[in-house]
Structure formats: C-alpha cells, structure tokens
Coordinates of C-alpha atoms in Angstrom, one line a residue:
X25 CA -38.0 2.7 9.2
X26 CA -34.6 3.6 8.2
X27 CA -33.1 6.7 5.8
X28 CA -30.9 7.9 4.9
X29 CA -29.8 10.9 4.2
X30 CA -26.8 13.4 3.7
X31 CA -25.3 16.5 5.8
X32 CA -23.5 19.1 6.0
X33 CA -22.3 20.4 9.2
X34 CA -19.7 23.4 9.4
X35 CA -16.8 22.7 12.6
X36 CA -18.8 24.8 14.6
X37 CA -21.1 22.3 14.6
X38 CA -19.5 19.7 14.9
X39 CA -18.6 20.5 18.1
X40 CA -21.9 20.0 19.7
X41 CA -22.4 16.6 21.0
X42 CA -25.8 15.6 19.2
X43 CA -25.7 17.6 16.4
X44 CA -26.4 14.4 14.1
X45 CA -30.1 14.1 15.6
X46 CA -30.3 17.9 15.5
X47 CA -29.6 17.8 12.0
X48 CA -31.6 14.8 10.9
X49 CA -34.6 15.5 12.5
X50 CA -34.4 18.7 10.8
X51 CA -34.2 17.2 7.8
X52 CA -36.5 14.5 8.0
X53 CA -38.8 16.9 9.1
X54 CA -39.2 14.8 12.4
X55 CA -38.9 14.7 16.5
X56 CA -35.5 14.0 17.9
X57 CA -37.2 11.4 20.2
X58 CA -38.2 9.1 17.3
X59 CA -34.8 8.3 16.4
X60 CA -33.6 5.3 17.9
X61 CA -30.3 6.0 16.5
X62 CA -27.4 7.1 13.7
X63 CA -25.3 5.0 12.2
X64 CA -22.6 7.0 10.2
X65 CA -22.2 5.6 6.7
X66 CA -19.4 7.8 4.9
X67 CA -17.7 11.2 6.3
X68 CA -15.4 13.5 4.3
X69 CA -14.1 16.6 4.4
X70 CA -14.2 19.5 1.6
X71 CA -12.1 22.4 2.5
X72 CA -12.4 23.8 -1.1
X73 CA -13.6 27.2 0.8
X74 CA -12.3 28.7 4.0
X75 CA -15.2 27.9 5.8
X76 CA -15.1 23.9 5.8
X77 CA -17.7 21.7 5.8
X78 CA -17.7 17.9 7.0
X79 CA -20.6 16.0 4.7
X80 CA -21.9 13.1 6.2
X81 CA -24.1 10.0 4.8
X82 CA -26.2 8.6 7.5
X83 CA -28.2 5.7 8.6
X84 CA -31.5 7.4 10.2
X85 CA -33.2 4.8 12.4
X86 CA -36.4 6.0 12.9
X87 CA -38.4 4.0 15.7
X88 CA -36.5 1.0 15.2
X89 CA -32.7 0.1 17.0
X90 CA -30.2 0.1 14.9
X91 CA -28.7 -3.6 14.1
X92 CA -25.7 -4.8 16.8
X93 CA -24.3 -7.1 13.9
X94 CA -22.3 -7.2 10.7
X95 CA -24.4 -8.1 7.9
X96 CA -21.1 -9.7 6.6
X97 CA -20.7 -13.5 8.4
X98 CA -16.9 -15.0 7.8
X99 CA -17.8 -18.8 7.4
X100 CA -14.7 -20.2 8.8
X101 CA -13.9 -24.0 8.4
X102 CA -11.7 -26.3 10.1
X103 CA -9.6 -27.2 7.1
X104 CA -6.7 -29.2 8.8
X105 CA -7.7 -32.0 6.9
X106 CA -8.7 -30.5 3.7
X107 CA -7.3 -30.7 0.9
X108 CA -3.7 -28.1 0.5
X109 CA -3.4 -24.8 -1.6
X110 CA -0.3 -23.8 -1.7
X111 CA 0.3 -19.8 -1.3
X112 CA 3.8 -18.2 -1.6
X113 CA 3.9 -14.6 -0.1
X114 CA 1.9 -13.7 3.3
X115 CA 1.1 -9.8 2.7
X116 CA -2.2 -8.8 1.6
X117 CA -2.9 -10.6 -1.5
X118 CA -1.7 -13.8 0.4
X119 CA -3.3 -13.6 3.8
X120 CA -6.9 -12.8 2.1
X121 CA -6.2 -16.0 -0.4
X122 CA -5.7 -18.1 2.7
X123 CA -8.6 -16.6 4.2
X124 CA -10.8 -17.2 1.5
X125 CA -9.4 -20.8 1.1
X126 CA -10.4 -21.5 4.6
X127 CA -14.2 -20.6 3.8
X128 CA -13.7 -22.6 0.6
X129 CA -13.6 -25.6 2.9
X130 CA -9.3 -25.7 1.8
X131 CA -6.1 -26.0 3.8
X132 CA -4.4 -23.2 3.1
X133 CA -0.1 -23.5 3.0
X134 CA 1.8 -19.9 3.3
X135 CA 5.3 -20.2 2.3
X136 CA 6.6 -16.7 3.6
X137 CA 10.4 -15.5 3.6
X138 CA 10.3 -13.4 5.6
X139 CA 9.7 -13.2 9.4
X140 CA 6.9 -12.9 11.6
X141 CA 5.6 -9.0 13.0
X142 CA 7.1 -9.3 16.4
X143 CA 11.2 -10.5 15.0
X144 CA 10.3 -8.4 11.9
X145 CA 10.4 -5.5 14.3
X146 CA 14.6 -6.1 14.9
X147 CA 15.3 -6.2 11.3
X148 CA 13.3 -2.8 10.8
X149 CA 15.6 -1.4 13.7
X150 CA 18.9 -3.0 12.2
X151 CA 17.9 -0.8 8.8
X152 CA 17.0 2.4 10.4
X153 CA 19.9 2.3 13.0
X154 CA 22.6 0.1 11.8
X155 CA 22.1 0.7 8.2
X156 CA 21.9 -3.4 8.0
X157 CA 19.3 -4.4 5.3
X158 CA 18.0 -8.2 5.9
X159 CA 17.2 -9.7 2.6
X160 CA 14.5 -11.5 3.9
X161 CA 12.9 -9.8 6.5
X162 CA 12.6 -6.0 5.8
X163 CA 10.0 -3.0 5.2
X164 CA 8.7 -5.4 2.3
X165 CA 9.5 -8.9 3.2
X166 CA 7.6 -10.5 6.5
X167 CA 4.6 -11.3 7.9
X168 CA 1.5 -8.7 6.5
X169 CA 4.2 -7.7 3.4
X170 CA 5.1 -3.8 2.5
X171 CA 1.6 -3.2 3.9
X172 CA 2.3 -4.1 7.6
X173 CA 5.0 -1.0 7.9
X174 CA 3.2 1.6 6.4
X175 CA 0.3 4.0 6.5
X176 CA -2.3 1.5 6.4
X177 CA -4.4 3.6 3.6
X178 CA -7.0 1.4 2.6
X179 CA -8.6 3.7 -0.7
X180 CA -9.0 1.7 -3.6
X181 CA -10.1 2.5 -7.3
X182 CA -10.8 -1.2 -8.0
X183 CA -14.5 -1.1 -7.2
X184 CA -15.2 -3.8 -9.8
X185 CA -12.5 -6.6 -9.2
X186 CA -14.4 -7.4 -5.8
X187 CA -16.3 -6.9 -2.8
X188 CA -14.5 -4.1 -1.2
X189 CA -16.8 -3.5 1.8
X190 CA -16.5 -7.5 2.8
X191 CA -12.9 -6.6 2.5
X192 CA -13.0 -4.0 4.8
X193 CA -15.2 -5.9 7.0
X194 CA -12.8 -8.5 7.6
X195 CA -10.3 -6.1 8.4
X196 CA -12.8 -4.4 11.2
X197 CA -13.6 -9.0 12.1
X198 CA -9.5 -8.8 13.3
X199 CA -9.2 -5.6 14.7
X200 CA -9.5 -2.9 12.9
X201 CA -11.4 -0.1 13.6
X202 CA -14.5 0.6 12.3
X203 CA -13.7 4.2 11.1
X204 CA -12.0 2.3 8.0
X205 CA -16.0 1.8 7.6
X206 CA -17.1 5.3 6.9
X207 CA -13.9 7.4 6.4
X208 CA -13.9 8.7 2.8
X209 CA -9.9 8.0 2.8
X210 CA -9.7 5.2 5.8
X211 CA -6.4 4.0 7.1
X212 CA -5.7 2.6 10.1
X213 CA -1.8 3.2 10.8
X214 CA 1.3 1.3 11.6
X215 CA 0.8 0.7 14.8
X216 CA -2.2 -0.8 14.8
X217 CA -1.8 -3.0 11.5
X218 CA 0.8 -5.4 13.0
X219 CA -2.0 -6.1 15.4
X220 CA -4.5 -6.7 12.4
X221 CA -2.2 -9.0 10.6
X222 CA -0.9 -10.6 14.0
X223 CA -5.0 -11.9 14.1
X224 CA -5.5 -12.5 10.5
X225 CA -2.4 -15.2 11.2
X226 CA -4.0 -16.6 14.2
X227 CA -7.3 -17.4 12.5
X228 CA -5.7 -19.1 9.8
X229 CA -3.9 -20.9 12.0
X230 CA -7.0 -22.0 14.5
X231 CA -8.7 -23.5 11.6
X232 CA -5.8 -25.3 10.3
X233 CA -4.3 -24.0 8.1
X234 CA -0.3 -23.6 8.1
X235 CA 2.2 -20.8 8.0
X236 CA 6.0 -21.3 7.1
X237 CA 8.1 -18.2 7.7
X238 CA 11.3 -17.9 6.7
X239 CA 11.0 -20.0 4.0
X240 CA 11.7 -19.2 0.7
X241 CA 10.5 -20.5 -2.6
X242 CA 13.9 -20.8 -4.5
X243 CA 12.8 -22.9 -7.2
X244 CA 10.1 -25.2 -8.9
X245 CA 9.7 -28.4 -10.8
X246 CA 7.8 -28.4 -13.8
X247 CA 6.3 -31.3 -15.6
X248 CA 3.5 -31.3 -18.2
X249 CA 3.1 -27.8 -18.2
X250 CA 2.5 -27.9 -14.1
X251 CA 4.7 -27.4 -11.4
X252 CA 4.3 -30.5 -9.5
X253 CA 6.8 -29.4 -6.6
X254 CA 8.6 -25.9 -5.2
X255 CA 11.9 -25.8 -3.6
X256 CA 12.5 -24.6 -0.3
X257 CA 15.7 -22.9 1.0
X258 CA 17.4 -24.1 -1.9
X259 CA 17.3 -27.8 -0.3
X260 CA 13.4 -29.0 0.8
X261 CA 11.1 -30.1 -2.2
X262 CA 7.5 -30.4 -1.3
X263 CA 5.0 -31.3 -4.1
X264 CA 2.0 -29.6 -5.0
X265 CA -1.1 -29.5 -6.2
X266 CA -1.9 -25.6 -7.2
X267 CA 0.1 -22.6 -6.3
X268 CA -1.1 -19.0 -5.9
X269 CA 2.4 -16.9 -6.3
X270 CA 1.2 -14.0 -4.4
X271 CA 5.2 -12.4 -3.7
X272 CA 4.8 -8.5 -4.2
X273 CA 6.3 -5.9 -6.3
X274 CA 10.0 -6.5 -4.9
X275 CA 10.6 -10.3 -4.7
X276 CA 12.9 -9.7 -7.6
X277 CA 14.5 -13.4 -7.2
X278 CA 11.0 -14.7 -8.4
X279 CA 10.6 -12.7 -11.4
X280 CA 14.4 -13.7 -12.1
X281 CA 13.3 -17.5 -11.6
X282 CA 10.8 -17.5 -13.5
X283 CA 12.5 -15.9 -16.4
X284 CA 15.2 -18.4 -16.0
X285 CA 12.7 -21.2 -16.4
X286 CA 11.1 -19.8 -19.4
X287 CA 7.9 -18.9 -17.7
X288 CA 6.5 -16.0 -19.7
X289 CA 6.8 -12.6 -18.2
X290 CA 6.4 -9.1 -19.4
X291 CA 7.6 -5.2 -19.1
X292 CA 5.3 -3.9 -17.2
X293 CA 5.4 0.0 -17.0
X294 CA 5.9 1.5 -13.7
X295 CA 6.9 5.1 -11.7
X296 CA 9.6 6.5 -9.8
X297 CA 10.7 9.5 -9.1
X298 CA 11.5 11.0 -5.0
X299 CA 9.8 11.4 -1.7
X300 CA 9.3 15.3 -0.9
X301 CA 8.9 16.5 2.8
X302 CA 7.4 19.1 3.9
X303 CA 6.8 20.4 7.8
X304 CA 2.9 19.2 8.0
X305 CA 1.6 22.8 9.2
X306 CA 2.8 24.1 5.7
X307 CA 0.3 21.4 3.4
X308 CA -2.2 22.0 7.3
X309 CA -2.4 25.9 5.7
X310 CA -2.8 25.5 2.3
X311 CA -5.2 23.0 2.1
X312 CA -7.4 24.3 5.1
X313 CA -6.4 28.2 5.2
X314 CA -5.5 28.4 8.1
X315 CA -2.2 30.5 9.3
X316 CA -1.2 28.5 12.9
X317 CA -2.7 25.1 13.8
X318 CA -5.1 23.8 12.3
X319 CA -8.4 23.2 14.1
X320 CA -8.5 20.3 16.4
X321 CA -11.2 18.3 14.7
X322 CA -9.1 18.1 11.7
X323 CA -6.8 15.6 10.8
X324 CA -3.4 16.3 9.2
X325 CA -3.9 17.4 5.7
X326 CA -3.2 15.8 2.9
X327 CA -2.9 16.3 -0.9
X328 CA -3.5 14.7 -4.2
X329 CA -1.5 16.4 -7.2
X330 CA -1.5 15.5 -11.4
X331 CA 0.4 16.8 -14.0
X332 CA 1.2 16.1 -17.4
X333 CA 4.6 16.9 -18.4
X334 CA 6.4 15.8 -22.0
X335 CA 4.1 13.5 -22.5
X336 CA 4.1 11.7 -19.1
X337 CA 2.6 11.9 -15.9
X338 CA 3.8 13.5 -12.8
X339 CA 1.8 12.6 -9.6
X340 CA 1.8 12.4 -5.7
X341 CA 1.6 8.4 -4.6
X342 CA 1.4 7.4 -0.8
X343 CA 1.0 10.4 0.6
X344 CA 1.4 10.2 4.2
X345 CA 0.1 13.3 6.2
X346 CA 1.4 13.5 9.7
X347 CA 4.4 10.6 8.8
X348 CA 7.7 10.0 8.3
X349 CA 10.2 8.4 5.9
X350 CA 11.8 4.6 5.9
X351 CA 14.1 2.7 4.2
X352 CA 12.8 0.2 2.5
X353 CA 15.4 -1.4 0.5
X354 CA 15.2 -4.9 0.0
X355 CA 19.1 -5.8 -0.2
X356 CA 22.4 -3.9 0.3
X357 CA 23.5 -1.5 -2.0
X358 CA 20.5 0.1 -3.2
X359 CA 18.8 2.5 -0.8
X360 CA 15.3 3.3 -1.5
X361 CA 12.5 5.5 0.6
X362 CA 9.0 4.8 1.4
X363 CA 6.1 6.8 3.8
X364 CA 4.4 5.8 6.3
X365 CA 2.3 7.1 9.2
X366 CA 0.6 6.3 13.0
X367 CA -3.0 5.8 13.4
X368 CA -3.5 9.0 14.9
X369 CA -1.2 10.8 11.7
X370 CA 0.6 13.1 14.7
X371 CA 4.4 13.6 13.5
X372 CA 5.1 17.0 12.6
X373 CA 5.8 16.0 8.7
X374 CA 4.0 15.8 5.6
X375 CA 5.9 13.2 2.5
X376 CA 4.4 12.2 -0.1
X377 CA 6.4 10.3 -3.5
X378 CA 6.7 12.6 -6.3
X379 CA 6.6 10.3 -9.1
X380 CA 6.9 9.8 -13.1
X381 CA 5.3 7.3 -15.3
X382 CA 8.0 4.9 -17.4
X383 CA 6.5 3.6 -20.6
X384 CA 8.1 0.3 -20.4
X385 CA 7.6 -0.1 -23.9
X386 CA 9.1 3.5 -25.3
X387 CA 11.4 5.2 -22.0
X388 CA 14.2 2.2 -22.2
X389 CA 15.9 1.3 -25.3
X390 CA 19.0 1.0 -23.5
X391 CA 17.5 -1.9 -21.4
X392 CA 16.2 -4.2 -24.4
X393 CA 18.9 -6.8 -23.8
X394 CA 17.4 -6.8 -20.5
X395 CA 13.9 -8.4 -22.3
X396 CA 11.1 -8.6 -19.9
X397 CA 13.3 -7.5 -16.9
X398 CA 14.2 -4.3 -18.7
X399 CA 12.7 -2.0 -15.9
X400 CA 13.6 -3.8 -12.9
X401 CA 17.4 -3.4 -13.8
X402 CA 16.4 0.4 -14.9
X403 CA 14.9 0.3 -11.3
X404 CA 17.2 -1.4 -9.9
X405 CA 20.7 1.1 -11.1
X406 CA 18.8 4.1 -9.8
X407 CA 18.8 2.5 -6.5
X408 CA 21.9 1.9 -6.9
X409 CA 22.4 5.3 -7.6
X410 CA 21.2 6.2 -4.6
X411 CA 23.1 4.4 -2.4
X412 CA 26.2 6.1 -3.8
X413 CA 25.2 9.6 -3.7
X414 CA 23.9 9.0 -0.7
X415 CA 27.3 7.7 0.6
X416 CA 26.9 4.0 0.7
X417 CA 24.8 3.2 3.6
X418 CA 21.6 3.8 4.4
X419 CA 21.8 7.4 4.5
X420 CA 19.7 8.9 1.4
X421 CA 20.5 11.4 -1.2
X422 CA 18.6 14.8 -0.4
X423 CA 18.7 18.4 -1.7
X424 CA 16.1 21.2 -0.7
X425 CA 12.8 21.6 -3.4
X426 CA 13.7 24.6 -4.4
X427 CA 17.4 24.4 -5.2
X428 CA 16.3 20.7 -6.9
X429 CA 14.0 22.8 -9.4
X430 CA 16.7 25.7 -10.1
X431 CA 19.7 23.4 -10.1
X432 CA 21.5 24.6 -6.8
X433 CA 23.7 22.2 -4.4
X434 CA 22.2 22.5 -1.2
X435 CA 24.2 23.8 1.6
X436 CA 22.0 22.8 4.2
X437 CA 19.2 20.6 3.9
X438 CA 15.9 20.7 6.4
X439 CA 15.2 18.4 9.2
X440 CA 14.0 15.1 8.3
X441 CA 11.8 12.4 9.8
X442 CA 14.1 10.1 7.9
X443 CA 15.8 7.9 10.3
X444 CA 19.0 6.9 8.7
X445 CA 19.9 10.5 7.7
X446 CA 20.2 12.7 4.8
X447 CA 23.0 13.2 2.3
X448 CA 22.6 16.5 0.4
X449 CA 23.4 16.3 -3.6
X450 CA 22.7 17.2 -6.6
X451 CA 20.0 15.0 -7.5
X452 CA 18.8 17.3 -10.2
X453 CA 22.1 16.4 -12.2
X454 CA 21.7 12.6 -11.0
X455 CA 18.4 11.7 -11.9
X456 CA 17.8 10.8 -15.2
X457 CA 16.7 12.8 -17.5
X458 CA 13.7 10.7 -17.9
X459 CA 12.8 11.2 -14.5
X460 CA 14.3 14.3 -13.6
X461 CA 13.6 17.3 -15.7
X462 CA 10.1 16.1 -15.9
X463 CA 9.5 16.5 -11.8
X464 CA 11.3 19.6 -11.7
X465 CA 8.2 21.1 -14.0
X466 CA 6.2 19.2 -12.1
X467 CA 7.0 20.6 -8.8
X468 CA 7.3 23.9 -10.5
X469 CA 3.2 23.3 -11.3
X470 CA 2.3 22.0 -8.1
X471 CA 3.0 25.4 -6.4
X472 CA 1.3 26.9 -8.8
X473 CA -1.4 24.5 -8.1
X474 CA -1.1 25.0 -4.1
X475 CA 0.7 28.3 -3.1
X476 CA 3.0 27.6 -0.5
X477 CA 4.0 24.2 -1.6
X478 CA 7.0 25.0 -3.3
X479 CA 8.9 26.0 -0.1
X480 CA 12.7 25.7 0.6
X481 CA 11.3 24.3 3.1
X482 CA 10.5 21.1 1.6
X483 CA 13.5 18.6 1.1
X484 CA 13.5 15.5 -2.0
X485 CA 14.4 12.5 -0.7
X486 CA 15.7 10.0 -3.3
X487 CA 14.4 7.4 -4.7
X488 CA 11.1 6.2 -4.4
X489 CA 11.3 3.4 -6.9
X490 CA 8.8 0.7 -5.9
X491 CA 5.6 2.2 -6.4
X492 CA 4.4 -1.0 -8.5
X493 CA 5.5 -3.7 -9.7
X494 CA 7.5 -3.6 -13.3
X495 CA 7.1 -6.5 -14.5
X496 CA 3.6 -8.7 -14.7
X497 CA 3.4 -11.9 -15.1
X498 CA 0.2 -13.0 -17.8
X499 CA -2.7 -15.0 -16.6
X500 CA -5.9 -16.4 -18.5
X501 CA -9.4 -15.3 -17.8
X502 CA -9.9 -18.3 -15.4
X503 CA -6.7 -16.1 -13.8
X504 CA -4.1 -19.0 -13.8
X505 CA -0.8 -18.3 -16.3
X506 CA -1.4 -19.3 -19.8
X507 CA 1.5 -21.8 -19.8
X508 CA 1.6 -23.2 -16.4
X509 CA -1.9 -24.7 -15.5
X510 CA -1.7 -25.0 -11.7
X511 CA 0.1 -21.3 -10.9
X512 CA -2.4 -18.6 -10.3
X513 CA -0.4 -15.0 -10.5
X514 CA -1.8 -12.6 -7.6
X515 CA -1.6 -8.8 -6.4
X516 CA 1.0 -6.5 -6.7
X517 CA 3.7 -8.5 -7.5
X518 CA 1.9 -9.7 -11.0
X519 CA 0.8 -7.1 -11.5
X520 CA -3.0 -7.2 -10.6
X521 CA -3.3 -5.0 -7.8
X522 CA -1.8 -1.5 -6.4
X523 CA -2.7 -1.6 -3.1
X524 CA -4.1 -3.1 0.1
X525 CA -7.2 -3.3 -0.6
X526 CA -6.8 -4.3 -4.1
X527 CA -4.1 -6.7 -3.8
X528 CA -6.7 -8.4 -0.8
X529 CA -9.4 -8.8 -3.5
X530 CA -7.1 -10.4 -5.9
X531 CA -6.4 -12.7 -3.2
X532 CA -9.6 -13.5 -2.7
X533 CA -10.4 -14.0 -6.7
X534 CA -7.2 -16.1 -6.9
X535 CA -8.1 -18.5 -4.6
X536 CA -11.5 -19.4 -5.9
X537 CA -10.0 -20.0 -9.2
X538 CA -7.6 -21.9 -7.9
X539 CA -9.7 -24.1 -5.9
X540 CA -12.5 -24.1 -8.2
X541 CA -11.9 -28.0 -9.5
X542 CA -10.4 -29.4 -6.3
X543 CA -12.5 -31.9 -4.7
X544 CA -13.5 -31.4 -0.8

C-alpha cells in the first residue's frame, strides 16, 4: 500500500536522521517497522514566520518496496537512416526537439553556431578576462544555448503546453540530479549543466543523429511557400525537407533575415531594466530572520518581488541566490549582464534583474520605422548605452541602490561578483525614462516590501536587456508559420517559451508537428 501524505517538520527536526518515518507513522497512525520506505515527492520551504518550517509531500510505502525505476522509459531509435529533420539552434528548445525526433523514429540535423561546452569554455574566459566578445560562441551562443551558463533554474509556469515531469525526467536520464525531482524551485547549477548537455549530445549522437557546430544558418531558399534549402556559412547550401528554427531570444541576424525575406514577424513586448546585487547574508536575514548566518540546512535565500508602477510592471527575473554576474553580450559594443549560480548556490552574493515591462505596441513611437524590429533596435541602443557609460569594454555601468533612487553619483561602488569590473555612473540620468523612473519606485517599494533590501549596500548593474525575446515570429495551430509550410518557430527565440523548461517542451511539441506527415 502506498500514501501519501504531507508534513511539516520545523529545522529542529530536520536534523534527526529518521524523522520522515517518525513523522509518517505518526500520521498514518502506524508502526515505523511497516514502512518499507519514503520516497520524497515535493519539499519547500516557508519562512513566512521566524520559526521555519520545511513541508514535505511524501510517498509512504507501507509493506511494500518502493519502485527502483522511472516510470518514464526514453524510447530511443537508431535513426541514422531515418528520414532528416532539420533543427537550427542546440540550446534547450533544440536539443529536446532532436530528442523527441529520435523517439519519433527521425534523424535529427542540429545546425549550431556556436561551439561545443568544452571550447565554449575559452570564449567565456576571453569575455570575462579579455573583454573579447565571440559572436558566435558566447554566454548565449554554443552547445546547451544561454541555459548551459547559467543558474540551471528549472521552475516553469507552463504546466499546460507539455509534460513537464517527463521533461525533468530526462534531465535526471543524463545526469541530473534527482533533487530537480522534488525541489519546489529545482535548479541544478552551472557546473553541473555542461555535464547534462555534454550527455544529451552524446545520445543524440549514439543513435544517429548529427550535430554541426559552428555552423551558421545565414540564409534560406524559398520556393512555393517552402524553404527547400538553408545556407551555411554564407557558402554551403543543403536542402531540406522541414526546419524547426529553434535560435533563442538573441540570434538577432535571424530575425533580421527573416525580415529581409518578407517572412512575417511581429513586436513582441519584452523587459529590461538592471541587475541589482546585494551581499547574500543581507536577502539570508530578511527573508529567514536571522541576524548572522543563516542555519546550515538552508539554502541561500532568494526573493520574488512585483510592483505596478505607471501603468507597468516592475519585477525581479533570474534571481540567482548565492551567484554572481556575467557578461553576456552577444557582439562588441553592447555590454549586457546576466546571473548565474553553482549547484551548491555558495558565493557570497545575491543578483537578481530588476526589470520593466515595454508595451511593444504603446512604449516606442520613436522606433515605428523600425516595424517589427522596433524593440530589438530599442534593445539593442541601450546596450549600446551601456557599453559607453561603462567605458567601452566589457566593464559595466554601476552606481550604488540607494544613490540610483535619490539621484546621487556614486563615489564608491560595492564589491562585485562581476568579473569584468564596474564603472560607476549615473544610470539614473541614463536610463530611459521608460525604464528608469519607473525602477527607482520600484526599488523604493521593494524595501518597503522587505526591510533591509534597500541597502547602500546593494549596487545596479546595467543592463539586463535579454530577458525574452522581442520579437515573435507567428505560427498556425498545427505550430508551423502561417506563410512558410515546412518552418516550425520554437522556444524562446519565437517567442513560445521563457525558460528551460518551457523552451524544452516547445521542443518537444515542435518536433511532432513537424514530423507528423513524414513517412518512416
């Protein structure tokens, strides 16, 4: 017999070794000897109060073991023969579209520009170090895409576009822990998610399917409404039969080409705003009231902050507890920052992007002539924006919180995790005033909201610009684009995904559509 149940256990006792049984067979009203064993379903934490409680969902085996397998089989075919999907872009939306092609019985083709983890690693170091941004290999072009470098964080709202738990289950089938399995907010850190993508590419590969890196899609051919062939590296034509374009939010020469072959595209609305830093033992004592360190079977806090200002919203995005800051431009001239964090979430800073909405439809009359590219060149001016005031390199722009809300240069700015180094200016005179006034009310109502969190302390970090894509690119109900039969739009990049995890399920969708009416 199985149940299951919830608890709540207090850190006290959670320290004692068996207190799951202890608690369960309480419960249950039942002897700790007639449970076989526990299998932990979901865990979070609520530190609402100062006493903290850890709630648990459990699995109560009662007289019976619990199961050594995955109730989710991966069906893998040797496709090496089968017949070819093309998929351009190898981060999540595209590795989990060649997945899915593989158990389709399909050979899948990834066109990636970027490189593989391991030389991807160089190119991250020429950035940080050098200040030397490689167009095509970076924190958002290469093997595993923007989500390889990051925090890993694997929460999703898009419980209806798929199977998320077979998504995560795949992730735990190439190496992932199984935490991701039962943590109310899972990540699993980058460190470990080169290692996860590293396997994802080797079991495409075993079962024959192909990966291209360094290659880049620079044009296609179009006849009858289908693109019967892509370009490669300006030079290499190879036809095709259906394309999943599965590039990312910041493969900005794709939305350009596709504009410039009269592929409909739209404004999509977007955010951007700053990254804000704070020393992690500040968010540690609000958000678990503590003064000192915080208790050692908690993790690094984290935070999740709203507010409506002028009409717009104002809201934390990425927050990375126990991380630090990158650069993650994608060419030079522009400097733009990301978060990320290791597994274990140990560095001794909290950042998080302070963002606003953009109506792409009401924010930029100034852009019309732009068309449907009218926020990536709004985007694309405030990175280049940054790269001046930061002083053209790869140094960002920074000013401390609190001089940023009352309109003070900074003297001094705070240590950083950032890498590259800071810059201080007057980024509440820079920013637009789209962006800016509204996130100095906005950080004036998050320390309302937390007390402690509008610190001098803190430092902004500008610009965090590429929190989603801004432009989409349209697509039918059978999800392939209403004027080009063959081309199925996927992920982040067309808008159909703002994450991981979601970007891995539109993969997934994208490549049973596409393969739906190929013959084995």
């Amino acid at each position: 017999m199985v149940k299951e149940i919830q608890l709540r256990i207090s850190l006290k006792e959670e320290e004692i070794s068996n207190i799951l049984i202890i608690k369960s067979a309480i419960k249950l009203g039942i002897n700790q000897d007639e449970i076989a064993g526990i299998k932990v379903l979901r865990k979070s934490i609520d530190a609402r109060k100062p006493k903290i409680i850890l709630n648990y969902k459990v699995a109560v085996f009662i007289n019976e073991p619990i199961p050594k397998n995955s109730e989710y089989n991966f069906n893998y075919k040797d496709v090496s023969k089968a017949k070819p999907v093309h998929i351009i872009g190898f981060g999540p939306a595209g590795m989990y579209a060649a997945l899915r092609c593989i158990e389709l019985g399909f050979k899948p083709i990834v066109l990636e520009r970027g490189k593989n983890v391991k030389d991807r690693r160089r190119d991250l170091r020429a950035i940080n170090q050098h200040h030397e941004v490689n167009e095509n290999s970076n924190y958002c072009f290469g093997e595993g895409g923007a989500g390889t470098y990051s925090d890993g964080k694997l929460y999703t709202r898009s419980l209806k576009r798929g199977d998320v738990r077979r998504i995560f289950e795949n992730l735990v089938y190439h190496g992932a822990t199984d935490q991701i399995l039962v943590d109310a907010h899972p990540h699993i850190g980058t460190n470990k998610l080169p290692k996860v993508v590293q396997n994802i590419r080797e079991t495409i590969l075993n079962y024959g399917g192909e990966i291209h890196f360094n290659t880049r899609v620079t044009d296609f051919k179009i006849h009858n409404n289908a693109i019967n062939a892509i370009i490669l590296n300006e030079t290499e034509e190879t036809p095709v039969e259906k394309v999943i374009l599965a590039t990312g939010h910041s493969a900005r020469d794709i939305f350009y080409l596709l504009y410039k072959k009269e592929i409909t595209i739209e404004a999509k609305s977007f955010a951007m705003g700053v990254r804000v830093e704070h020393p992690q033992h500040i968010i540690d004592s609000i958000q678990y009231h503590c003064s000192g360190n915080r208790h050692e079977l908690l993790p690094a806090a984290s935070y999740s902050l709203v507010q409506q200002v002028n009409g717009r919203g104002v809201y934390s995005f990425c927050m990375c507890p126990g991380g630090f800051i990158v650069p993650a431009a994608t060419a030079n001239g522009e400097v733009v920052v990301n978060g990320m964090s290791p597994s274990k979430r140990n560095n001794l800073y909290a950042n998080s992007g302070i963002v606003v909405e953009i109506d792409a439809h009401k924010d930029l009359p100034k852009y019309e002539q732009f068309g449907a590219l009218k926020g990536l060149e709004y985007q694309k001016n405030l990175e280049k924006l940054a790269f001046t005031s930061g002083g053209r390199s790869q140094v960002a722009p920074a000013q401390r919180l609190t001089d940023f809300v009352e309109g003070n240069i900074s003297n001094t700015l705070n240590d950083s995790s950032y890498q590259p180094g800071l810059n201080s200016a007057p980024l509440h005179s820079l920013l637009p005033k789209l962006i800016g006034s509204r996130l100095r009310k906005g950080f004036m109502a998050f320390g309302q909201k937390m007390n402690g969190y509008y610190t001098k302390e803190a430092n902004i970090i500008g610009v965090e610009s590429r929190t989603s894509s801004p432009v989409s690119i349209p697509r039918t109900d059978k999800l392939q684009h209403p004027e080009i039969s063959n081309l199925f739009p996927c992920g982040e990049g067309a808008g159909y995904a703002g994450g991981i995890i979601s970007a891995a399920m539109d993969g997934e969708r994208c490549a049973e559509a596409a393969t739906n009416n190929l013959k084995l």
